Amino acid sequence: MKLVRYGRPGKEKPGLIDDEGKLRDLSGVIDDIGPEQLSDKALRKLSRIEPASLPAVRGNPRMGVPVARVGKFIGIGLNYHEHAREMDLPVPKEPIVFMKAVTSLSGADDPVMLAKGSRKTDWEVELGVVIGTRARHVSVEEAEKHIAGYCVVNDVTEREYQLERGGQWDKGKGCDTYGPVGPWLVTRDEVYRPDRLDLYLEVNGKRMQTGSTEDMIFSVPQIVSYLSRFMTLEPGDVIATGTPPGVGNARKPKRFLKKGDFMRLGIAGLGEQQQDVISFQQY
């Protein structure tokens, strides 16, 4: 299934995308798509619904983050061999872990707002993993069964804040709007080979990133197992698993996002995001 949350920010309704690509309303069946709806049992129940029996949604509504009430937004750094090579850094012996503030979450096509004073905001297309059942000290072999599904993540990063402001990656990762997720959550049963997914990202129509999850240093099960040693992973937690080569910080000359830029990115079978880059706005 492709599960979505559509509508205005804070007013999203649950839905699904049928086999013809039509958006169907699930609000008559469930109140939302949150942690309670992500277990294998809950997802099986939803999968038995005939999509044609659900109301079709007219128009082209906004797609919000496909999971409500995300508890943790976790990132894995430097997890592609080619990305490590372009950054001239050694391959990590263990996953590099950082946190993205949940306040950075935004819908797949929502604008990316440059952080106040930003000079080095960068792009990073990534495979997102959504946890479906609690994982604590799970083995690599057991890890997959704790996954509800997969999605596209743009791990937008302010490189100056990340690398030049005291060494705390979180400061460059958690800015408002720096975590677009979606457009939908594709359930685990429909992603047969998460280790063989093509990823891409364009800025203003120019291809910047092209890669495959085959190039990952640590696989999805390894990441889930590793994280579960240090923190309990709860249903609804989102993990961004690293980015392929082509980030702006590695280009010669370096290229960072500016007001008016337009990003388009996606992962095979998991959908596409499109974001306008706008200047900082005080709410």
PDB file of C-alpha atoms in Angstrom:
ATOM      1  CA  MET A   1       0.000   0.000   0.000  1.00  0.00           C
ATOM      2  CA  LYS A   2       0.871   3.623  -0.480  1.00  0.00           C
ATOM      3  CA  LEU A   3      -0.420   5.473   2.570  1.00  0.00           C
ATOM      4  CA  VAL A   4      -0.698   9.251   2.684  1.00  0.00           C
ATOM      5  CA  ARG A   5      -1.856  12.128   4.837  1.00  0.00           C
ATOM      6  CA  TYR A   6      -3.333  14.893   2.723  1.00  0.00           C
ATOM      7  CA  GLY A   7      -4.701  18.366   3.329  1.00  0.00           C
ATOM      8  CA  ARG A   8      -3.697  21.602   5.007  1.00  0.00           C
ATOM      9  CA  PRO A   9      -0.914  21.552   7.618  1.00  0.00           C
ATOM     10  CA  GLY A  10      -2.331  20.362  10.916  1.00  0.00           C
ATOM     11  CA  LYS A  11      -5.584  19.278   9.251  1.00  0.00           C
ATOM     12  CA  GLU A  12      -4.339  16.258   7.282  1.00  0.00           C
ATOM     13  CA  LYS A  13      -6.636  13.319   6.588  1.00  0.00           C
ATOM     14  CA  PRO A  14      -5.548   9.698   6.053  1.00  0.00           C
ATOM     15  CA  GLY A  15      -5.643   8.268   2.558  1.00  0.00           C
ATOM     16  CA  LEU A  16      -4.149   5.766   0.183  1.00  0.00           C
ATOM     17  CA  ILE A  17      -3.065   5.731  -3.437  1.00  0.00           C
ATOM     18  CA  ASP A  18      -4.822   3.027  -5.457  1.00  0.00           C
ATOM     19  CA  ASP A  19      -3.332   0.981  -8.297  1.00  0.00           C
ATOM     20  CA  GLU A  20      -4.411   3.624 -10.817  1.00  0.00           C
ATOM     21  CA  GLY A  21      -2.658   6.386  -8.902  1.00  0.00           C
ATOM     22  CA  LYS A  22      -5.875   7.889  -7.551  1.00  0.00           C
ATOM     23  CA  LEU A  23      -6.050   9.291  -4.031  1.00  0.00           C
ATOM     24  CA  ARG A  24      -8.671   7.596  -1.861  1.00  0.00           C
ATOM     25  CA  ASP A  25      -9.974   8.879   1.473  1.00  0.00           C
ATOM     26  CA  LEU A  26      -9.427   6.635   4.509  1.00  0.00           C
ATOM     27  CA  SER A  27     -10.951   8.951   7.099  1.00  0.00           C
ATOM     28  CA  GLY A  28     -14.098   6.821   7.283  1.00  0.00           C
ATOM     29  CA  VAL A  29     -11.971   3.870   8.388  1.00  0.00           C
ATOM     30  CA  ILE A  30      -9.228   5.375  10.570  1.00  0.00           C
ATOM     31  CA  ASP A  31      -8.727   8.775  12.183  1.00  0.00           C
ATOM     32  CA  ASP A  32      -5.111   9.187  11.078  1.00  0.00           C
ATOM     33  CA  ILE A  33      -1.979   7.318  10.047  1.00  0.00           C
ATOM     34  CA  GLY A  34       0.066   7.332  13.223  1.00  0.00           C
ATOM     35  CA  PRO A  35       1.994   4.878  15.397  1.00  0.00           C
ATOM     36  CA  GLU A  36      -1.126   2.807  16.143  1.00  0.00           C
ATOM     37  CA  GLN A  37      -1.711   2.109  12.440  1.00  0.00           C
ATOM     38  CA  LEU A  38       1.826   0.899  11.626  1.00  0.00           C
ATOM     39  CA  SER A  39       1.958  -2.598  13.129  1.00  0.00           C
ATOM     40  CA  ASP A  40       1.778  -5.595  10.803  1.00  0.00           C
ATOM     41  CA  LYS A  41      -1.675  -6.427  12.197  1.00  0.00           C
ATOM     42  CA  ALA A  42      -3.028  -2.918  11.589  1.00  0.00           C
ATOM     43  CA  LEU A  43      -1.530  -2.740   8.103  1.00  0.00           C
ATOM     44  CA  ARG A  44      -2.963  -6.136   7.150  1.00  0.00           C
ATOM     45  CA  LYS A  45      -6.394  -4.888   8.182  1.00  0.00           C
ATOM     46  CA  LEU A  46      -6.023  -1.845   5.943  1.00  0.00           C
ATOM     47  CA  SER A  47      -4.757  -3.975   3.064  1.00  0.00           C
ATOM     48  CA  ARG A  48      -8.018  -5.941   3.025  1.00  0.00           C
ATOM     49  CA  ILE A  49      -9.979  -2.830   2.105  1.00  0.00           C
ATOM     50  CA  GLU A  50     -11.013  -2.615  -1.533  1.00  0.00           C
ATOM     51  CA  PRO A  51      -9.684   0.796  -2.672  1.00  0.00           C
ATOM     52  CA  ALA A  52     -12.608   1.275  -5.054  1.00  0.00           C
ATOM     53  CA  SER A  53     -14.934   1.239  -2.035  1.00  0.00           C
ATOM     54  CA  LEU A  54     -13.268   4.355  -0.658  1.00  0.00           C
ATOM     55  CA  PRO A  55     -14.251   7.879  -1.748  1.00  0.00           C
ATOM     56  CA  ALA A  56     -12.010   9.361  -4.424  1.00  0.00           C
ATOM     57  CA  VAL A  57     -10.435  12.683  -3.498  1.00  0.00           C
ATOM     58  CA  ARG A  58     -10.837  15.395  -6.098  1.00  0.00           C
ATOM     59  CA  GLY A  59      -8.202  17.891  -7.115  1.00  0.00           C
ATOM     60  CA  ASN A  60      -4.564  17.870  -6.170  1.00  0.00           C
ATOM     61  CA  PRO A  61      -4.358  18.345  -2.399  1.00  0.00           C
ATOM     62  CA  ARG A  62      -1.166  18.947  -0.465  1.00  0.00           C
ATOM     63  CA  MET A  63       0.588  15.806   0.797  1.00  0.00           C
ATOM     64  CA  GLY A  64       1.724  16.097   4.390  1.00  0.00           C
ATOM     65  CA  VAL A  65       4.222  13.943   6.247  1.00  0.00           C
ATOM     66  CA  PRO A  66       2.763  10.442   5.718  1.00  0.00           C
ATOM     67  CA  VAL A  67       3.079   9.530   9.416  1.00  0.00           C
ATOM     68  CA  ALA A  68       1.555  11.536  12.254  1.00  0.00           C
ATOM     69  CA  ARG A  69       3.162  12.081  15.654  1.00  0.00           C
ATOM     70  CA  VAL A  70       6.719  11.144  14.682  1.00  0.00           C
ATOM     71  CA  GLY A  71       8.602  10.646  17.936  1.00  0.00           C
ATOM     72  CA  LYS A  72      12.175  10.523  16.661  1.00  0.00           C
ATOM     73  CA  PHE A  73      13.726  11.661  13.381  1.00  0.00           C
ATOM     74  CA  ILE A  74      17.109   9.952  13.170  1.00  0.00           C
ATOM     75  CA  GLY A  75      19.805  10.399  10.543  1.00  0.00           C
ATOM     76  CA  ILE A  76      22.733   8.271   9.409  1.00  0.00           C
ATOM     77  CA  GLY A  77      25.715  10.161   8.055  1.00  0.00           C
ATOM     78  CA  LEU A  78      28.256   9.213   5.411  1.00  0.00           C
ATOM     79  CA  ASN A  79      26.548   5.909   4.568  1.00  0.00           C
ATOM     80  CA  TYR A  80      27.405   5.589   0.858  1.00  0.00           C
ATOM     81  CA  HIS A  81      30.849   4.558  -0.348  1.00  0.00           C
ATOM     82  CA  GLU A  82      30.817   7.095  -3.192  1.00  0.00           C
ATOM     83  CA  HIS A  83      29.684   9.902  -0.894  1.00  0.00           C
ATOM     84  CA  ALA A  84      32.534   9.148   1.518  1.00  0.00           C
ATOM     85  CA  ARG A  85      34.895   9.192  -1.446  1.00  0.00           C
ATOM     86  CA  GLU A  86      33.651  12.557  -2.767  1.00  0.00           C
ATOM     87  CA  MET A  87      34.048  14.055   0.719  1.00  0.00           C
ATOM     88  CA  ASP A  88      37.566  12.551   0.961  1.00  0.00           C
ATOM     89  CA  LEU A  89      36.653  10.876   4.244  1.00  0.00           C
ATOM     90  CA  PRO A  90      37.319   7.311   5.449  1.00  0.00           C
ATOM     91  CA  VAL A  91      34.516   4.757   5.346  1.00  0.00           C
ATOM     92  CA  PRO A  92      32.966   4.689   8.851  1.00  0.00           C
ATOM     93  CA  LYS A  93      33.523   1.569  10.922  1.00  0.00           C
ATOM     94  CA  GLU A  94      30.175   2.110  12.645  1.00  0.00           C
ATOM     95  CA  PRO A  95      27.129   4.125  11.552  1.00  0.00           C
ATOM     96  CA  ILE A  96      27.371   7.859  12.206  1.00  0.00           C
ATOM     97  CA  VAL A  97      24.195   8.840  14.051  1.00  0.00           C
ATOM     98  CA  PHE A  98      22.582  12.250  14.450  1.00  0.00           C
ATOM     99  CA  MET A  99      19.107  13.561  15.227  1.00  0.00           C
ATOM    100  CA  LYS A 100      16.920  15.838  13.156  1.00  0.00           C
ATOM    101  CA  ALA A 101      14.420  17.843  15.185  1.00  0.00           C
ATOM    102  CA  VAL A 102      10.843  16.691  14.579  1.00  0.00           C
ATOM    103  CA  THR A 103      10.024  20.378  14.022  1.00  0.00           C
ATOM    104  CA  SER A 104      12.040  20.109  10.787  1.00  0.00           C
ATOM    105  CA  LEU A 105       9.432  17.740   9.313  1.00  0.00           C
ATOM    106  CA  SER A 106       7.436  18.995   6.351  1.00  0.00           C
ATOM    107  CA  GLY A 107       5.385  17.662   3.475  1.00  0.00           C
ATOM    108  CA  ALA A 108       7.023  16.370   0.319  1.00  0.00           C
ATOM    109  CA  ASP A 109       6.211  19.428  -1.796  1.00  0.00           C
ATOM    110  CA  ASP A 110       6.196  22.101   0.916  1.00  0.00           C
ATOM    111  CA  PRO A 111       8.687  24.946   0.389  1.00  0.00           C
ATOM    112  CA  VAL A 112      12.115  24.651   1.977  1.00  0.00           C
ATOM    113  CA  MET A 113      12.703  27.835   3.962  1.00  0.00           C
ATOM    114  CA  LEU A 114      16.344  28.827   4.268  1.00  0.00           C
ATOM    115  CA  ALA A 115      17.437  29.059   7.894  1.00  0.00           C
ATOM    116  CA  LYS A 116      17.972  32.581   9.195  1.00  0.00           C
ATOM    117  CA  GLY A 117      21.465  33.663   8.175  1.00  0.00           C
ATOM    118  CA  SER A 118      22.049  30.521   6.110  1.00  0.00           C
ATOM    119  CA  ARG A 119      24.872  30.623   3.574  1.00  0.00           C
ATOM    120  CA  LYS A 120      25.452  26.899   2.996  1.00  0.00           C
ATOM    121  CA  THR A 121      22.152  25.016   2.822  1.00  0.00           C
ATOM    122  CA  ASP A 122      22.613  21.725   0.980  1.00  0.00           C
ATOM    123  CA  TRP A 123      20.438  18.930  -0.396  1.00  0.00           C
ATOM    124  CA  GLU A 124      20.497  15.173   0.375  1.00  0.00           C
ATOM    125  CA  VAL A 125      18.062  12.658  -1.124  1.00  0.00           C
ATOM    126  CA  GLU A 126      17.726   9.672   1.199  1.00  0.00           C
ATOM    127  CA  LEU A 127      15.806   6.454   1.721  1.00  0.00           C
ATOM    128  CA  GLY A 128      13.555   6.866   4.741  1.00  0.00           C
ATOM    129  CA  VAL A 129      12.611   3.972   7.013  1.00  0.00           C
ATOM    130  CA  VAL A 130       9.505   4.117   9.203  1.00  0.00           C
ATOM    131  CA  ILE A 131       9.401   1.897  12.275  1.00  0.00           C
ATOM    132  CA  GLY A 132       6.220  -0.140  12.748  1.00  0.00           C
ATOM    133  CA  THR A 133       6.790  -2.015  16.008  1.00  0.00           C
ATOM    134  CA  ARG A 134       9.043  -1.311  18.986  1.00  0.00           C
ATOM    135  CA  ALA A 135      12.661  -2.373  18.453  1.00  0.00           C
ATOM    136  CA  ARG A 136      15.054  -2.718  21.370  1.00  0.00           C
ATOM    137  CA  HIS A 137      18.304  -4.684  21.059  1.00  0.00           C
ATOM    138  CA  VAL A 138      17.087  -6.511  17.951  1.00  0.00           C
ATOM    139  CA  SER A 139      19.379  -8.578  15.759  1.00  0.00           C
ATOM    140  CA  VAL A 140      20.100  -7.816  12.125  1.00  0.00           C
ATOM    141  CA  GLU A 141      18.037 -10.872  11.193  1.00  0.00           C
ATOM    142  CA  GLU A 142      15.048  -9.630  13.219  1.00  0.00           C
ATOM    143  CA  ALA A 143      15.277  -5.989  12.205  1.00  0.00           C
ATOM    144  CA  GLU A 144      13.168  -6.040   9.046  1.00  0.00           C
ATOM    145  CA  LYS A 145      10.015  -7.203  10.811  1.00  0.00           C
ATOM    146  CA  HIS A 146      10.072  -3.997  12.875  1.00  0.00           C
ATOM    147  CA  ILE A 147       9.794  -1.833   9.739  1.00  0.00           C
ATOM    148  CA  ALA A 148       6.388  -0.556   8.604  1.00  0.00           C
ATOM    149  CA  GLY A 149       7.612   0.826   5.302  1.00  0.00           C
ATOM    150  CA  TYR A 150       9.768   3.207   3.316  1.00  0.00           C
ATOM    151  CA  CYS A 151       9.596   6.753   1.988  1.00  0.00           C
ATOM    152  CA  VAL A 152      11.605   9.545   0.382  1.00  0.00           C
ATOM    153  CA  VAL A 153      13.444  11.991   2.655  1.00  0.00           C
ATOM    154  CA  ASN A 154      15.293  15.172   1.739  1.00  0.00           C
ATOM    155  CA  ASP A 155      17.825  15.585   4.550  1.00  0.00           C
ATOM    156  CA  VAL A 156      18.307  19.312   3.952  1.00  0.00           C
ATOM    157  CA  THR A 157      21.422  20.485   5.814  1.00  0.00           C
ATOM    158  CA  GLU A 158      22.993  23.839   6.671  1.00  0.00           C
ATOM    159  CA  ARG A 159      26.691  22.945   6.309  1.00  0.00           C
ATOM    160  CA  GLU A 160      28.068  25.944   8.206  1.00  0.00           C
ATOM    161  CA  TYR A 161      25.857  25.146  11.190  1.00  0.00           C
ATOM    162  CA  GLN A 162      26.716  21.451  10.889  1.00  0.00           C
ATOM    163  CA  LEU A 163      30.500  21.672  10.484  1.00  0.00           C
ATOM    164  CA  GLU A 164      31.677  25.114  11.560  1.00  0.00           C
ATOM    165  CA  ARG A 165      29.647  25.839  14.678  1.00  0.00           C
ATOM    166  CA  GLY A 166      31.171  23.587  17.319  1.00  0.00           C
ATOM    167  CA  GLY A 167      30.924  20.174  15.697  1.00  0.00           C
ATOM    168  CA  GLN A 168      27.298  19.389  16.562  1.00  0.00           C
ATOM    169  CA  TRP A 169      25.658  18.036  13.408  1.00  0.00           C
ATOM    170  CA  ASP A 170      22.170  18.493  14.859  1.00  0.00           C
ATOM    171  CA  LYS A 171      22.393  22.292  14.515  1.00  0.00           C
ATOM    172  CA  GLY A 172      22.628  22.022  10.741  1.00  0.00           C
ATOM    173  CA  LYS A 173      20.044  19.269  10.420  1.00  0.00           C
ATOM    174  CA  GLY A 174      17.073  20.403  12.473  1.00  0.00           C
ATOM    175  CA  CYS A 175      16.085  23.774  10.992  1.00  0.00           C
ATOM    176  CA  ASP A 176      12.418  24.333  10.219  1.00  0.00           C
ATOM    177  CA  THR A 177      11.372  22.727   6.883  1.00  0.00           C
ATOM    178  CA  TYR A 178      14.718  20.889   6.574  1.00  0.00           C
ATOM    179  CA  GLY A 179      13.046  17.466   6.694  1.00  0.00           C
ATOM    180  CA  PRO A 180      10.610  16.913   3.816  1.00  0.00           C
ATOM    181  CA  VAL A 181       9.176  13.368   4.014  1.00  0.00           C
ATOM    182  CA  GLY A 182       6.858  11.616   1.577  1.00  0.00           C
ATOM    183  CA  PRO A 183       4.775  11.942  -0.516  1.00  0.00           C
ATOM    184  CA  TRP A 184       3.671   8.567   0.791  1.00  0.00           C
ATOM    185  CA  LEU A 185       4.679   5.642   2.943  1.00  0.00           C
ATOM    186  CA  VAL A 186       5.095   2.453   0.923  1.00  0.00           C
ATOM    187  CA  THR A 187       4.525  -0.567   3.141  1.00  0.00           C
ATOM    188  CA  ARG A 188       7.312  -3.081   3.610  1.00  0.00           C
ATOM    189  CA  ASP A 189       5.584  -5.848   1.649  1.00  0.00           C
ATOM    190  CA  GLU A 190       5.759  -3.751  -1.545  1.00  0.00           C
ATOM    191  CA  VAL A 191       9.475  -2.900  -1.318  1.00  0.00           C
ATOM    192  CA  TYR A 192      11.111  -6.195  -2.198  1.00  0.00           C
ATOM    193  CA  ARG A 193      14.716  -5.021  -2.418  1.00  0.00           C
ATOM    194  CA  PRO A 194      15.358  -1.868  -0.366  1.00  0.00           C
ATOM    195  CA  ASP A 195      19.038  -2.501  -1.068  1.00  0.00           C
ATOM    196  CA  ARG A 196      18.502  -1.962  -4.822  1.00  0.00           C
ATOM    197  CA  LEU A 197      16.648   1.322  -5.163  1.00  0.00           C
ATOM    198  CA  ASP A 198      17.719   4.136  -7.488  1.00  0.00           C
ATOM    199  CA  LEU A 199      17.797   7.669  -6.050  1.00  0.00           C
ATOM    200  CA  TYR A 200      18.079  11.042  -7.773  1.00  0.00           C
ATOM    201  CA  LEU A 201      17.939  14.761  -7.055  1.00  0.00           C
ATOM    202  CA  GLU A 202      17.847  17.769  -9.388  1.00  0.00           C
ATOM    203  CA  VAL A 203      18.257  21.482  -8.720  1.00  0.00           C
ATOM    204  CA  ASN A 204      16.686  23.807 -11.295  1.00  0.00           C
ATOM    205  CA  GLY A 205      16.431  20.874 -13.712  1.00  0.00           C
ATOM    206  CA  LYS A 206      20.096  19.898 -13.427  1.00  0.00           C
ATOM    207  CA  ARG A 207      20.876  16.432 -12.110  1.00  0.00           C
ATOM    208  CA  MET A 208      22.964  16.695  -8.952  1.00  0.00           C
ATOM    209  CA  GLN A 209      22.632  13.288  -7.327  1.00  0.00           C
ATOM    210  CA  THR A 210      22.359   9.884  -8.952  1.00  0.00           C
ATOM    211  CA  GLY A 211      22.824   6.759  -6.881  1.00  0.00           C
ATOM    212  CA  SER A 212      21.562   3.414  -5.673  1.00  0.00           C
ATOM    213  CA  THR A 213      21.054   1.960  -2.229  1.00  0.00           C
ATOM    214  CA  GLU A 214      23.341  -0.854  -3.424  1.00  0.00           C
ATOM    215  CA  ASP A 215      26.181   1.548  -2.546  1.00  0.00           C
ATOM    216  CA  MET A 216      25.173   1.748   1.120  1.00  0.00           C
ATOM    217  CA  ILE A 217      27.915   1.002   3.632  1.00  0.00           C
ATOM    218  CA  PHE A 218      25.436  -0.190   6.274  1.00  0.00           C
ATOM    219  CA  SER A 219      22.210  -1.864   5.120  1.00  0.00           C
ATOM    220  CA  VAL A 220      18.769  -0.990   6.433  1.00  0.00           C
ATOM    221  CA  PRO A 221      18.623  -4.051   8.753  1.00  0.00           C
ATOM    222  CA  GLN A 222      22.097  -3.242  10.062  1.00  0.00           C
ATOM    223  CA  ILE A 223      21.055   0.349  10.760  1.00  0.00           C
ATOM    224  CA  VAL A 224      17.854  -0.627  12.584  1.00  0.00           C
ATOM    225  CA  SER A 225      19.692  -3.230  14.647  1.00  0.00           C
ATOM    226  CA  TYR A 226      22.524  -0.828  15.474  1.00  0.00           C
ATOM    227  CA  LEU A 227      20.229   2.015  16.540  1.00  0.00           C
ATOM    228  CA  SER A 228      18.177  -0.333  18.707  1.00  0.00           C
ATOM    229  CA  ARG A 229      21.255  -0.925  20.887  1.00  0.00           C
ATOM    230  CA  PHE A 230      21.397   2.730  21.886  1.00  0.00           C
ATOM    231  CA  MET A 231      17.744   3.795  21.893  1.00  0.00           C
ATOM    232  CA  THR A 232      14.374   2.099  21.786  1.00  0.00           C
ATOM    233  CA  LEU A 233      12.854   2.600  18.356  1.00  0.00           C
ATOM    234  CA  GLU A 234       9.128   3.262  18.599  1.00  0.00           C
ATOM    235  CA  PRO A 235       6.353   3.002  16.000  1.00  0.00           C
ATOM    236  CA  GLY A 236       6.373   6.115  13.855  1.00  0.00           C
ATOM    237  CA  ASP A 237      10.078   6.863  14.263  1.00  0.00           C
ATOM    238  CA  VAL A 238      11.674   7.879  10.962  1.00  0.00           C
ATOM    239  CA  ILE A 239      15.262   7.030   9.971  1.00  0.00           C
ATOM    240  CA  ALA A 240      17.035   8.786   7.100  1.00  0.00           C
ATOM    241  CA  THR A 241      19.651   6.287   5.950  1.00  0.00           C
ATOM    242  CA  GLY A 242      22.273   8.426   4.201  1.00  0.00           C
ATOM    243  CA  THR A 243      22.774  10.083   0.848  1.00  0.00           C
ATOM    244  CA  PRO A 244      24.507   9.150  -2.430  1.00  0.00           C
ATOM    245  CA  PRO A 245      27.200  11.362  -4.018  1.00  0.00           C
ATOM    246  CA  GLY A 246      26.470  14.744  -5.542  1.00  0.00           C
ATOM    247  CA  VAL A 247      25.843  17.024  -2.578  1.00  0.00           C
ATOM    248  CA  GLY A 248      26.568  20.708  -3.018  1.00  0.00           C
ATOM    249  CA  ASN A 249      29.289  20.731  -0.371  1.00  0.00           C
ATOM    250  CA  ALA A 250      31.381  18.281  -2.428  1.00  0.00           C
ATOM    251  CA  ARG A 251      31.080  20.061  -5.758  1.00  0.00           C
ATOM    252  CA  LYS A 252      33.887  22.141  -7.242  1.00  0.00           C
ATOM    253  CA  PRO A 253      33.092  24.942  -6.828  1.00  0.00           C
ATOM    254  CA  LYS A 254      30.721  24.318  -3.945  1.00  0.00           C
ATOM    255  CA  ARG A 255      27.060  24.934  -4.736  1.00  0.00           C
ATOM    256  CA  PHE A 256      24.476  25.740  -2.093  1.00  0.00           C
ATOM    257  CA  LEU A 257      20.774  26.474  -2.241  1.00  0.00           C
ATOM    258  CA  LYS A 258      19.496  30.005  -2.630  1.00  0.00           C
ATOM    259  CA  LYS A 259      16.117  31.689  -2.774  1.00  0.00           C
ATOM    260  CA  GLY A 260      14.330  30.812  -6.007  1.00  0.00           C
ATOM    261  CA  ASP A 261      15.948  27.410  -6.493  1.00  0.00           C
ATOM    262  CA  PHE A 262      13.729  24.410  -7.207  1.00  0.00           C
ATOM    263  CA  MET A 263      14.477  20.851  -6.117  1.00  0.00           C
ATOM    264  CA  ARG A 264      13.034  17.655  -7.583  1.00  0.00           C
ATOM    265  CA  LEU A 265      14.030  14.327  -6.050  1.00  0.00           C
ATOM    266  CA  GLY A 266      12.791  10.782  -5.768  1.00  0.00           C
ATOM    267  CA  ILE A 267      13.399   7.092  -5.254  1.00  0.00           C
ATOM    268  CA  ALA A 268      12.245   4.329  -7.576  1.00  0.00           C
ATOM    269  CA  GLY A 269       8.845   3.060  -6.446  1.00  0.00           C
ATOM    270  CA  LEU A 270       8.627   5.480  -3.518  1.00  0.00           C
ATOM    271  CA  GLY A 271       7.513   8.645  -5.261  1.00  0.00           C
ATOM    272  CA  GLU A 272       8.879  12.114  -5.938  1.00  0.00           C
ATOM    273  CA  GLN A 273       9.229  15.383  -4.076  1.00  0.00           C
ATOM    274  CA  GLN A 274       9.338  18.947  -5.449  1.00  0.00           C
ATOM    275  CA  GLN A 275      10.342  21.942  -3.344  1.00  0.00           C
ATOM    276  CA  ASP A 276      10.705  25.661  -3.951  1.00  0.00           C
ATOM    277  CA  VAL A 277      13.452  27.277  -1.891  1.00  0.00           C
ATOM    278  CA  ILE A 278      12.267  30.420  -0.127  1.00  0.00           C
ATOM    279  CA  SER A 279      13.897  32.954   2.180  1.00  0.00           C
ATOM    280  CA  PHE A 280      13.569  32.915   5.959  1.00  0.00           C
ATOM    281  CA  GLN A 281      10.199  34.082   7.270  1.00  0.00           C
ATOM    282  CA  GLN A 282       9.446  34.893  10.894  1.00  0.00           C
ATOM    283  CA  TYR A 283       6.165  33.260  11.890  1.00  0.00           C
TER     284      TYR A 283
END
